[in-house]
PDB file of C-alpha atoms in Angstrom:
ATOM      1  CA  UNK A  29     117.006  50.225  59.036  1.00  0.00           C
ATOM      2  CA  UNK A  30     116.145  49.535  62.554  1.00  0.00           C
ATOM      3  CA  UNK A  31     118.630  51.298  63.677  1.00  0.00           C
ATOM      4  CA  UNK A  32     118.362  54.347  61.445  1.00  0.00           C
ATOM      5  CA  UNK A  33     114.692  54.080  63.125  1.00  0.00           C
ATOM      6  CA  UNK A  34     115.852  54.249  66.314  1.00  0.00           C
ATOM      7  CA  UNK A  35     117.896  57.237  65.955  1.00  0.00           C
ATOM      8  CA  UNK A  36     115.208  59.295  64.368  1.00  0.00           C
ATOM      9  CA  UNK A  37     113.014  58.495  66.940  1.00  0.00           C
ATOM     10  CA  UNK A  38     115.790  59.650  69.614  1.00  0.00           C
ATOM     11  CA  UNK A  39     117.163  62.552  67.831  1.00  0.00           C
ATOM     12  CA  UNK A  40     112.829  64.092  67.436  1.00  0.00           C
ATOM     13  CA  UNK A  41     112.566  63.175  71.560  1.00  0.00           C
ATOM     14  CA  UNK A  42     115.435  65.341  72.261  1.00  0.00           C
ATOM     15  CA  UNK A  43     114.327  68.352  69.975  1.00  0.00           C
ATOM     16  CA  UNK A  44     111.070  68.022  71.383  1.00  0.00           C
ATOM     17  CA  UNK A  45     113.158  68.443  75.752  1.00  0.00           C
ATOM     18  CA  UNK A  46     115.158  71.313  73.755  1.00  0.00           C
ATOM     19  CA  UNK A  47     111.700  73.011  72.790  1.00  0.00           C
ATOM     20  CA  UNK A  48     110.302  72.440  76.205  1.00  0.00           C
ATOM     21  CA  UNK A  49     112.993  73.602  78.296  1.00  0.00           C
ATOM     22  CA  UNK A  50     113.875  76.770  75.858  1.00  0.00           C
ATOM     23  CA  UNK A  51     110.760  78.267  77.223  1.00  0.00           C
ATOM     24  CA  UNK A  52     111.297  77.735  81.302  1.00  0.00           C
ATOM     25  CA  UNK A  53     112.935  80.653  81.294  1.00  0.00           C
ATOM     26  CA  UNK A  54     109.938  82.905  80.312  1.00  0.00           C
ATOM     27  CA  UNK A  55     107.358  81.671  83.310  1.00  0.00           C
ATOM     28  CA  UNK A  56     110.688  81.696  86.126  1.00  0.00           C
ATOM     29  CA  UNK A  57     108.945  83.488  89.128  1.00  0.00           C
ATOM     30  CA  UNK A  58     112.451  84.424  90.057  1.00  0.00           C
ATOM     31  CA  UNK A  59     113.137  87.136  86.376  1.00  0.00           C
ATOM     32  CA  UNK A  60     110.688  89.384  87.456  1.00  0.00           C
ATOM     33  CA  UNK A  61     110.910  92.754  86.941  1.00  0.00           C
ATOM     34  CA  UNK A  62     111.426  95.755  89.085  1.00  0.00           C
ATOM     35  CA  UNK A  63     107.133  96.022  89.351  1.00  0.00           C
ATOM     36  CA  UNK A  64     107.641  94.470  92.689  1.00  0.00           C
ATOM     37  CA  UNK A  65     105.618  91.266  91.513  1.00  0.00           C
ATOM     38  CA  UNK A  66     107.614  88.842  92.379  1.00  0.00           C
ATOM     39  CA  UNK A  67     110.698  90.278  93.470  1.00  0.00           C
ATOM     40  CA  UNK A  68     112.540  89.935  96.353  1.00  0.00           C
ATOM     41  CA  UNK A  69     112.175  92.650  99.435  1.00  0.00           C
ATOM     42  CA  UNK A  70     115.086  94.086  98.572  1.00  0.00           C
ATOM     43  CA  UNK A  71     114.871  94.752  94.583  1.00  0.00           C
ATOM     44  CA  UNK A  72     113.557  97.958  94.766  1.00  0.00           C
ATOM     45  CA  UNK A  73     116.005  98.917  97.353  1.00  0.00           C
ATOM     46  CA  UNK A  74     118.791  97.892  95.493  1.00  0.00           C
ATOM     47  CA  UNK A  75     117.829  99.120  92.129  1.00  0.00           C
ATOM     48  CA  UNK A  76     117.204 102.570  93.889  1.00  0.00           C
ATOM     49  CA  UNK A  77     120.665 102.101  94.522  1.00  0.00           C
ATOM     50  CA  UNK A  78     122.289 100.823  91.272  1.00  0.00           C
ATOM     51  CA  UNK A  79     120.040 104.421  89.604  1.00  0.00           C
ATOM     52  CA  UNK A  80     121.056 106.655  92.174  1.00  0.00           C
ATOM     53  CA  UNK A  81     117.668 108.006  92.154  1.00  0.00           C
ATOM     54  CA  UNK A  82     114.747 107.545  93.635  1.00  0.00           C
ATOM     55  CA  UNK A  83     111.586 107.978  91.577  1.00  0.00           C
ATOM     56  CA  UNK A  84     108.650 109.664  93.397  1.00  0.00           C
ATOM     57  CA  UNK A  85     105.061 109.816  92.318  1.00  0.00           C
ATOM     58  CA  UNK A  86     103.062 112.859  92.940  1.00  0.00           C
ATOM     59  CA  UNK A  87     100.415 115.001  92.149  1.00  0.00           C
ATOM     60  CA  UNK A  88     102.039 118.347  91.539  1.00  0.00           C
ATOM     61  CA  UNK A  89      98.388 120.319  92.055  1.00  0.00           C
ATOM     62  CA  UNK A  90      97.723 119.594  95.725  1.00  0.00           C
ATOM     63  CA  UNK A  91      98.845 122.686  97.806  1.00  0.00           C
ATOM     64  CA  UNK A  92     100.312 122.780 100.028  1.00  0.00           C
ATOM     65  CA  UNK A  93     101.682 119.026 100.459  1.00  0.00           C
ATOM     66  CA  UNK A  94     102.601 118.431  96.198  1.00  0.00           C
ATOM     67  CA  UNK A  95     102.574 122.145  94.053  1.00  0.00           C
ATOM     68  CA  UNK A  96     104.456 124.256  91.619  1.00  0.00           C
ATOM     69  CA  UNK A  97     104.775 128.245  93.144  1.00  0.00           C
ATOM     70  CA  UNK A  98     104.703 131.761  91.468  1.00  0.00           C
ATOM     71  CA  UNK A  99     107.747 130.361  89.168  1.00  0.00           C
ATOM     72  CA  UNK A 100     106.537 127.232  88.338  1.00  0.00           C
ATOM     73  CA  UNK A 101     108.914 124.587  90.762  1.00  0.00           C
ATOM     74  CA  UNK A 102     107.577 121.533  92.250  1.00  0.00           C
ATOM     75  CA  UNK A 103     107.250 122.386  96.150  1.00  0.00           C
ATOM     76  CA  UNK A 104     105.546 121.800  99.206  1.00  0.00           C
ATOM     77  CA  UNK A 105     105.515 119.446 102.084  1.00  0.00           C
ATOM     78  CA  UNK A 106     105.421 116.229 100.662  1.00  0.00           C
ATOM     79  CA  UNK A 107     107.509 117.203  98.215  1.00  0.00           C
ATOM     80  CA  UNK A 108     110.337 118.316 101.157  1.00  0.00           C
ATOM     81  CA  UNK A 109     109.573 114.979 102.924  1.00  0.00           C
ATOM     82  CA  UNK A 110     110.574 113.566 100.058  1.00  0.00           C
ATOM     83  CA  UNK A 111     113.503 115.113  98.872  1.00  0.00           C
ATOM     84  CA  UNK A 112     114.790 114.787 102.685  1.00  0.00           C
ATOM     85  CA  UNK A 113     114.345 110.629 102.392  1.00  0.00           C
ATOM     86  CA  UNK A 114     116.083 110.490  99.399  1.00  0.00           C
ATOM     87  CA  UNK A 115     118.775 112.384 100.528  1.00  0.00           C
ATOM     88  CA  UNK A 116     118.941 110.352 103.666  1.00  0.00           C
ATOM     89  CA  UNK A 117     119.336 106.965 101.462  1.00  0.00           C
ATOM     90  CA  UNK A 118     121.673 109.256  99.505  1.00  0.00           C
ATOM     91  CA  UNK A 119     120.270 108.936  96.095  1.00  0.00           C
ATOM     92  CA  UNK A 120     118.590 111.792  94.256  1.00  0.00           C
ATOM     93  CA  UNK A 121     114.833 112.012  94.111  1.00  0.00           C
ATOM     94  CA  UNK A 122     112.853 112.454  90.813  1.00  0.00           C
ATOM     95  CA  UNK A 123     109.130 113.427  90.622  1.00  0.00           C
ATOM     96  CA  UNK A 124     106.851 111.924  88.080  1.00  0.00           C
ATOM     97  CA  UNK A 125     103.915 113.978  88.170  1.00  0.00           C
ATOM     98  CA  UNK A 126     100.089 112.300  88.021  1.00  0.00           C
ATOM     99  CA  UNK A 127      96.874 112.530  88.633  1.00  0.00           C
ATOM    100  CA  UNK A 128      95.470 111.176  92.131  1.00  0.00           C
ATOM    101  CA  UNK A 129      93.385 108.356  90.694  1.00  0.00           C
ATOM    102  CA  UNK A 130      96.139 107.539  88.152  1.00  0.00           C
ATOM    103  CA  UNK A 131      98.626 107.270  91.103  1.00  0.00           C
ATOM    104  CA  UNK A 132      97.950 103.721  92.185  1.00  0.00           C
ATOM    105  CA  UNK A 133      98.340 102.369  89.242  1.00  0.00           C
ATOM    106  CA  UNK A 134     101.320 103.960  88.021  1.00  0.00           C
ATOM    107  CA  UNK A 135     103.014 102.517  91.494  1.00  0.00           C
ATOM    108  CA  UNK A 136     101.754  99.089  90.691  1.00  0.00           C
ATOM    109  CA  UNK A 137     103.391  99.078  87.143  1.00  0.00           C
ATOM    110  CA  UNK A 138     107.087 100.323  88.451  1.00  0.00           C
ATOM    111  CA  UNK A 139     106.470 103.583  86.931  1.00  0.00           C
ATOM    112  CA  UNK A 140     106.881 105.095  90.606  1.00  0.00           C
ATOM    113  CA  UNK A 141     109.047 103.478  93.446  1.00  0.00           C
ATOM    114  CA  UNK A 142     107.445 105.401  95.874  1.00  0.00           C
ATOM    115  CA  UNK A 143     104.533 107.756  96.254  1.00  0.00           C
ATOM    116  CA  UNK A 144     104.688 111.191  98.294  1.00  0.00           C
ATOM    117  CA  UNK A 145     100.876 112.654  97.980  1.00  0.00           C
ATOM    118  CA  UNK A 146      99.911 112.484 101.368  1.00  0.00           C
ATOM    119  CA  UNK A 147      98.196 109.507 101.039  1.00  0.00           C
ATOM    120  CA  UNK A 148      95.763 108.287 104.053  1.00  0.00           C
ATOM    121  CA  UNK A 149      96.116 104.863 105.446  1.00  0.00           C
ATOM    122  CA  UNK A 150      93.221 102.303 105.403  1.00  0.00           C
ATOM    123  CA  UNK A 151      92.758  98.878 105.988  1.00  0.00           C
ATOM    124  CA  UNK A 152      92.192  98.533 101.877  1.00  0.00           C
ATOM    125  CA  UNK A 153      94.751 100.057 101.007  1.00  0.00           C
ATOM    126  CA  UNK A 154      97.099  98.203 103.320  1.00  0.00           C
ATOM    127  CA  UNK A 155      95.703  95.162 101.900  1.00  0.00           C
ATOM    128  CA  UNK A 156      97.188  96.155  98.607  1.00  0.00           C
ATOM    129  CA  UNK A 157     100.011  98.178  99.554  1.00  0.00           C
ATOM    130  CA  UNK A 158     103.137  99.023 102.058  1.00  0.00           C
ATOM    131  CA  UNK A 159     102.816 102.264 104.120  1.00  0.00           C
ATOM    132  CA  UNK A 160     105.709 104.161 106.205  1.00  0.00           C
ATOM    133  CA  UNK A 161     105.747 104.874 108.932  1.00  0.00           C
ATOM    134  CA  UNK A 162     102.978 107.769 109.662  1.00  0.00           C
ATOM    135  CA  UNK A 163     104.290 111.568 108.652  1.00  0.00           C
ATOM    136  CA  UNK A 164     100.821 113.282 108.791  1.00  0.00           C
ATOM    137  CA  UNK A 165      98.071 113.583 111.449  1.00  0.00           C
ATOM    138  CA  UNK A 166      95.007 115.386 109.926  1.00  0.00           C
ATOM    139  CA  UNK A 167      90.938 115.844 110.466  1.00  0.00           C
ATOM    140  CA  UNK A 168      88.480 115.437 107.261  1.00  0.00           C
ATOM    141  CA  UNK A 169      86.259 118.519 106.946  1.00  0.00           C
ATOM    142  CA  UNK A 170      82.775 119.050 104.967  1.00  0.00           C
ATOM    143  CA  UNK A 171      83.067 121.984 102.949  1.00  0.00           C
ATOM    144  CA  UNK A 172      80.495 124.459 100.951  1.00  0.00           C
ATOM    145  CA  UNK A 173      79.597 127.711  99.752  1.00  0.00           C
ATOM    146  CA  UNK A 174      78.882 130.397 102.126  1.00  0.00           C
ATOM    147  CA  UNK A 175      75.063 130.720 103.228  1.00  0.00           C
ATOM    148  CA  UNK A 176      74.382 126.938 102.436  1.00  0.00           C
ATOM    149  CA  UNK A 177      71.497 126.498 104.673  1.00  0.00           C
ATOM    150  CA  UNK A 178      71.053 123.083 103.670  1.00  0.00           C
ATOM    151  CA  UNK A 179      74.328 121.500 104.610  1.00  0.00           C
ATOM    152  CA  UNK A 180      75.461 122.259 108.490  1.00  0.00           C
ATOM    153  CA  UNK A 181      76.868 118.706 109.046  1.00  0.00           C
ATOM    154  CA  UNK A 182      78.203 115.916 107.581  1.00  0.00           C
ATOM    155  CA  UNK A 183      74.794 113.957 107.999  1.00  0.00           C
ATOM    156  CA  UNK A 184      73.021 116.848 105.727  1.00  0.00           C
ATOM    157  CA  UNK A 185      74.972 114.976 103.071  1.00  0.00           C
ATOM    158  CA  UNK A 186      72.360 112.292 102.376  1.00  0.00           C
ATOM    159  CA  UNK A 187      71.371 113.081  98.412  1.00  0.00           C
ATOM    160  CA  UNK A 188      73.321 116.166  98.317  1.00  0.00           C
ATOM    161  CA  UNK A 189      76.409 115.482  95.727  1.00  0.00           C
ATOM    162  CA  UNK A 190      80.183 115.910  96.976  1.00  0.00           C
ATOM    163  CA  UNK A 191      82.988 116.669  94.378  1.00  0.00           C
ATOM    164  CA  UNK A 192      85.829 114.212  95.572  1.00  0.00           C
ATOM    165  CA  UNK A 193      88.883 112.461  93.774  1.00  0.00           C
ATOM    166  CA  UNK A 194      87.017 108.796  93.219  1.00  0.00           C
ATOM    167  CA  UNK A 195      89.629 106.473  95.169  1.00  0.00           C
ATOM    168  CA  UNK A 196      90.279 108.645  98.358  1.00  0.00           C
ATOM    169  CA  UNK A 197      89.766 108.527 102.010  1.00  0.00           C
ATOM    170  CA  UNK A 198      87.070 110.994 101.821  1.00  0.00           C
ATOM    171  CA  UNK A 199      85.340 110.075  98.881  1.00  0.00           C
ATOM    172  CA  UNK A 200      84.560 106.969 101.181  1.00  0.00           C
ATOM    173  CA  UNK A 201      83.555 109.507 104.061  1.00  0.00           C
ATOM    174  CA  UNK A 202      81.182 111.508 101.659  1.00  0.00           C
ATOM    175  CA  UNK A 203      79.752 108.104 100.855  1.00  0.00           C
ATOM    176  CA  UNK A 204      79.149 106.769 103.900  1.00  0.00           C
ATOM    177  CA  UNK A 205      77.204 109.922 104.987  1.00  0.00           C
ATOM    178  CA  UNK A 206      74.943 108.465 101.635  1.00  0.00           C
ATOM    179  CA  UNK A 207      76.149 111.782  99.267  1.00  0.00           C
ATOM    180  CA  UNK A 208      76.651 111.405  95.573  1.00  0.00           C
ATOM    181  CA  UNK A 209      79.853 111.450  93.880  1.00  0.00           C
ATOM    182  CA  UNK A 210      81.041 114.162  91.572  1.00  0.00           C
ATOM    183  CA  UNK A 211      84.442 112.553  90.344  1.00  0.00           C
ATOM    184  CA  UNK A 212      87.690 115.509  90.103  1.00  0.00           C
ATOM    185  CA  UNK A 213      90.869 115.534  90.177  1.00  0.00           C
ATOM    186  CA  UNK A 214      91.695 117.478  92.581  1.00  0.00           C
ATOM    187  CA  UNK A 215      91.183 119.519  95.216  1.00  0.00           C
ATOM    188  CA  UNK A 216      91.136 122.639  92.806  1.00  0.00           C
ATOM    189  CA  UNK A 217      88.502 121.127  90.679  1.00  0.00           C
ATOM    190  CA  UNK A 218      86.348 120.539  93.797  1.00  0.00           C
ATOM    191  CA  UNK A 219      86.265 124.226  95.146  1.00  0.00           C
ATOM    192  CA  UNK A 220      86.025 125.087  91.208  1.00  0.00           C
ATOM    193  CA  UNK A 221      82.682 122.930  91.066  1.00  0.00           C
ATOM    194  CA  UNK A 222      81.631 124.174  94.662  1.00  0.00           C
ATOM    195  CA  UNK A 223      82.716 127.754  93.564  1.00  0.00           C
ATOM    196  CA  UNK A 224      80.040 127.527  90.608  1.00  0.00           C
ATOM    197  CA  UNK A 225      77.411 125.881  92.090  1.00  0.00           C
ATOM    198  CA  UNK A 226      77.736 122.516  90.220  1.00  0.00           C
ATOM    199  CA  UNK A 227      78.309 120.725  93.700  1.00  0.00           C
ATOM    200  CA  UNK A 228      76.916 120.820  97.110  1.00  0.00           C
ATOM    201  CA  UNK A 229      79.607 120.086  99.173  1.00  0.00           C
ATOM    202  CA  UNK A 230      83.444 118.967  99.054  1.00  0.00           C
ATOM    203  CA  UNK A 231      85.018 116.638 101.920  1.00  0.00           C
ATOM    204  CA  UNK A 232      88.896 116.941 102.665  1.00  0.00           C
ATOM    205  CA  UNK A 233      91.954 117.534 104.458  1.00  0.00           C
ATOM    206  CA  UNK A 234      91.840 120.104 107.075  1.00  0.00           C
ATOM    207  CA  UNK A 235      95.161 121.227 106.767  1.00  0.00           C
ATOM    208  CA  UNK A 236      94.751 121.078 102.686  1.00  0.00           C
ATOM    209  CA  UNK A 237      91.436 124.005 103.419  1.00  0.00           C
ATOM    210  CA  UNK A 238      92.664 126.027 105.566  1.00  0.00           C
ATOM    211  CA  UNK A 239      96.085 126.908 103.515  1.00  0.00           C
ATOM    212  CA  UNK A 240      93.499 127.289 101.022  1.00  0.00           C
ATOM    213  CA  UNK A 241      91.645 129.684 102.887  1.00  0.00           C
ATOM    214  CA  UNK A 242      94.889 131.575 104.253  1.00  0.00           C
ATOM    215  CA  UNK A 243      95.902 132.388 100.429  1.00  0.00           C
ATOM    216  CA  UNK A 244      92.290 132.781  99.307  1.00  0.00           C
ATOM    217  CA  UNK A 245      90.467 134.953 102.349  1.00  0.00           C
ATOM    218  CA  UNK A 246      87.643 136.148  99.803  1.00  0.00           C
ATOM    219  CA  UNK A 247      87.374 132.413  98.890  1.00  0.00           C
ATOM    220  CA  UNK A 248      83.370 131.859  98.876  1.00  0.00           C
ATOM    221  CA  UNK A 249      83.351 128.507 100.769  1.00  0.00           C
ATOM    222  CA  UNK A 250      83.533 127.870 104.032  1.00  0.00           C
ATOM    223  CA  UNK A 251      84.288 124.881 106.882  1.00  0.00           C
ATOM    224  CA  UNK A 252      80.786 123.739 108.537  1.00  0.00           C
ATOM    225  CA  UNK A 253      81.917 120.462 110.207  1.00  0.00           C
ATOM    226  CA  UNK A 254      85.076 118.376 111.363  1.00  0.00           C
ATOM    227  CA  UNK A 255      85.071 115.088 111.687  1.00  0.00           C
ATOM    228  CA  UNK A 256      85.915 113.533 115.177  1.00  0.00           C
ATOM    229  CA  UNK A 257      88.094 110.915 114.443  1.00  0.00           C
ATOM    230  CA  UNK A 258      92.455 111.946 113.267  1.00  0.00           C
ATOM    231  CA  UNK A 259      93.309 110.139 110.174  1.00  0.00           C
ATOM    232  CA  UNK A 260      97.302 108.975 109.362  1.00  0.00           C
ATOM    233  CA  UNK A 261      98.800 109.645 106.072  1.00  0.00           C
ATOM    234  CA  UNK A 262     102.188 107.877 104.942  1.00  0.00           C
ATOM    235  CA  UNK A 263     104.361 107.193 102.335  1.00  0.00           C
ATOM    236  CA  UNK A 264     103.194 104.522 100.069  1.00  0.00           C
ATOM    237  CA  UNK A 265     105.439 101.519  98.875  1.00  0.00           C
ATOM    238  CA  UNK A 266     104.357  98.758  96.240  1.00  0.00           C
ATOM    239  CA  UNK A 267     103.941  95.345  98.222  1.00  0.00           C
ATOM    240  CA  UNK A 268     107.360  93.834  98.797  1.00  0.00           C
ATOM    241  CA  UNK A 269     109.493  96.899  98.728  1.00  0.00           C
ATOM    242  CA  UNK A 270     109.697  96.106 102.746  1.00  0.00           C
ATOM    243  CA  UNK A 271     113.506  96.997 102.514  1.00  0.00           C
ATOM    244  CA  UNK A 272     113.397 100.274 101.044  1.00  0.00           C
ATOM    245  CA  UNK A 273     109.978 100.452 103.700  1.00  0.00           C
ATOM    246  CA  UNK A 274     112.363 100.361 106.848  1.00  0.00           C
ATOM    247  CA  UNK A 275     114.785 102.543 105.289  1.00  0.00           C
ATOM    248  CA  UNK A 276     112.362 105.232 104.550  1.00  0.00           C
ATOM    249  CA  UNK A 277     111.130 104.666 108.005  1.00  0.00           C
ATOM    250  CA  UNK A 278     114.721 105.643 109.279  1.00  0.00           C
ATOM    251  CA  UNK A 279     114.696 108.594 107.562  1.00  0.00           C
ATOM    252  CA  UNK A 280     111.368 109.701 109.060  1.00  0.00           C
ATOM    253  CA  UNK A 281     112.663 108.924 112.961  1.00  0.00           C
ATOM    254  CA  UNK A 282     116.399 110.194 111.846  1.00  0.00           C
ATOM    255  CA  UNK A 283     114.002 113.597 110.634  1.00  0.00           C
ATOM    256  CA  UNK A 284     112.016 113.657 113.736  1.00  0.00           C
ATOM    257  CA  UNK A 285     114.618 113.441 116.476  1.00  0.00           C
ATOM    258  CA  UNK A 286     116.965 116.128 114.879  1.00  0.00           C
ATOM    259  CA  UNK A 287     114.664 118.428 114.128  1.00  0.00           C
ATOM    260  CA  UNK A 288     114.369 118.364 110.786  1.00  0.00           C
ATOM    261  CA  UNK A 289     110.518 117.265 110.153  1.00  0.00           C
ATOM    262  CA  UNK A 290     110.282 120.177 112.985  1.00  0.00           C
ATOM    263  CA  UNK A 291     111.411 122.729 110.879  1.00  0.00           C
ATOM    264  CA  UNK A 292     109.343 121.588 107.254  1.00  0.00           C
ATOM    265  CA  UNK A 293     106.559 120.963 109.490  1.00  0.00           C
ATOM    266  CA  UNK A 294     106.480 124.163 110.813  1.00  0.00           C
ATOM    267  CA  UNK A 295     107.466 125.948 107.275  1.00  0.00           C
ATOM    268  CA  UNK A 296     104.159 125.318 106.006  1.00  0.00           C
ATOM    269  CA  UNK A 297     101.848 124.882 108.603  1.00  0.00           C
ATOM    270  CA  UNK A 298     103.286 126.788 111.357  1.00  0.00           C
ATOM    271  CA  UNK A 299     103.177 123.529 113.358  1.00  0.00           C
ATOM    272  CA  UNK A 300     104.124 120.222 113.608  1.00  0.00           C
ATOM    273  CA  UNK A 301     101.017 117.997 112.156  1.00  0.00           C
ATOM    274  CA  UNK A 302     102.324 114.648 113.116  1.00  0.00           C
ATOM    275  CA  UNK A 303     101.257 115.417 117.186  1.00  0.00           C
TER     276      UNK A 303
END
């Protein structure tokens, strides 16, 4: 009986180790997914390999960096950035199209492996986030509706409420000039709200308002300040994706030096706006 005892008591210790070790597997830092959570630097690399594609997030309604034209295809600087790193790292690109404020998070679940949306660098942001190497060299501008007497500069702001996509650079700038925040998702929503009086003021990319302004002459808005200082916009990378990072960043120089960021550059800004 002792015996018999004994064994019982052995055989429940080991089916109790079996239990415990069955479910190692499931809290393993190491069997992450491709969310860049855990990974190693060069997952997303090589999984961009393995697919032969390279997934791209992008807003689709920003012209002219991410926008569909007269017949409805996905265009515009960013977008031929893009396309030209992909085919550098010779994989195909796909765009997944989102909103601005949606496009953070669909990087940080994997949906996206990279984002092309001409997205400006800050210390935040870098906190949370890779960058590239810088592809864009812009001003922010305060914008309103023709014969505002009220706003001249971006000080006038104080109380006066901006339209402005929630988590970018120049909802920030509105905000520290003490305006309100009208939340859109877009640029197009913001001259829409500005357009119909439901705003006071929009702050954004120079380059972004005066394309605007070149396709839409009658436009009833109009540029009443600049700011001083030249913000950098990059590619953006989940954090640890630093392989596929210095890739990328190849691209860019291999695109500068032979003249190929020259000639998009020029395409749809009739200049280079890296210098």
């Amino acid at each position: 009986m002792k015996k018999f005892s004994l064994l019982l008591v052995l055989l429940f210790a080991a089916i109790i180790l079996a239990a415990c070790g069955g479910g190692s597997t499931e809290e393993d830092p190491t069997t992450d997914d491709a969310t860049g959570s855990g990974g190693t630097e060069e997952d997303v690399l090589a999984k961009v390999k393995e697919e032969g594609k390279l997934v791209v997030g992008t807003e689709g309604t920003y012209p002219p960096f991410t926008f569909h034209d007269d017949s409805g295809k996905l265009t515009g600087f960013d977008v031929e950035i893009a396309q030209e790193v992909g085919k550098r790292l010779g994989v195909e690109v796909e765009f997944l199209e989102t909103q601005w404020d949606a496009m953070f998070a669909g990087l940080d679940s994997g949906r996206f492996d990279m984002v092309a949306n001409q997205v400006g660098i800050n210390p935040e942001r870098e906190e949370s986030y890779e960058f590239s190497d810088p592809y864009i060299s812009s001003t922010a501008v305060l914008v309103v509706a023709k014969g505002n007497e009220e706003i001249k500069s971006f000080e006038d702001l104080e109380g006066k409420l901006s339209a402005q996509s929630l988590t970018s650079n120049y909802a920030e700038t509105a905000r520290s000039f003490g305006a309100e925040i009208e939340g859109v998702e877009g640029f197009n929503q913001a001259i829409e709200l500005l357009n119909s009086g439901r705003v006071d003021a929009t702050v954004n990319d120079n380059l972004t308002v005066l394309d605007f302004l070149k396709q839409r002459p009658d436009a009833n808005i109009e540029i009443v300040d600049e700011a001083s200082d030249v913000a950098k916009s990059a590619l953006l990378f989940r954090k640890g994706s630093g392989a596929i990072v210095e890739e990328a960043n190849t691209a860019l120089a291999e695109m500068i030096e032979d003249g190929t960021y020259d000639k998009i550059s020029e395409k749809w800004f009739g200049e280079n706006v890296l210098e």
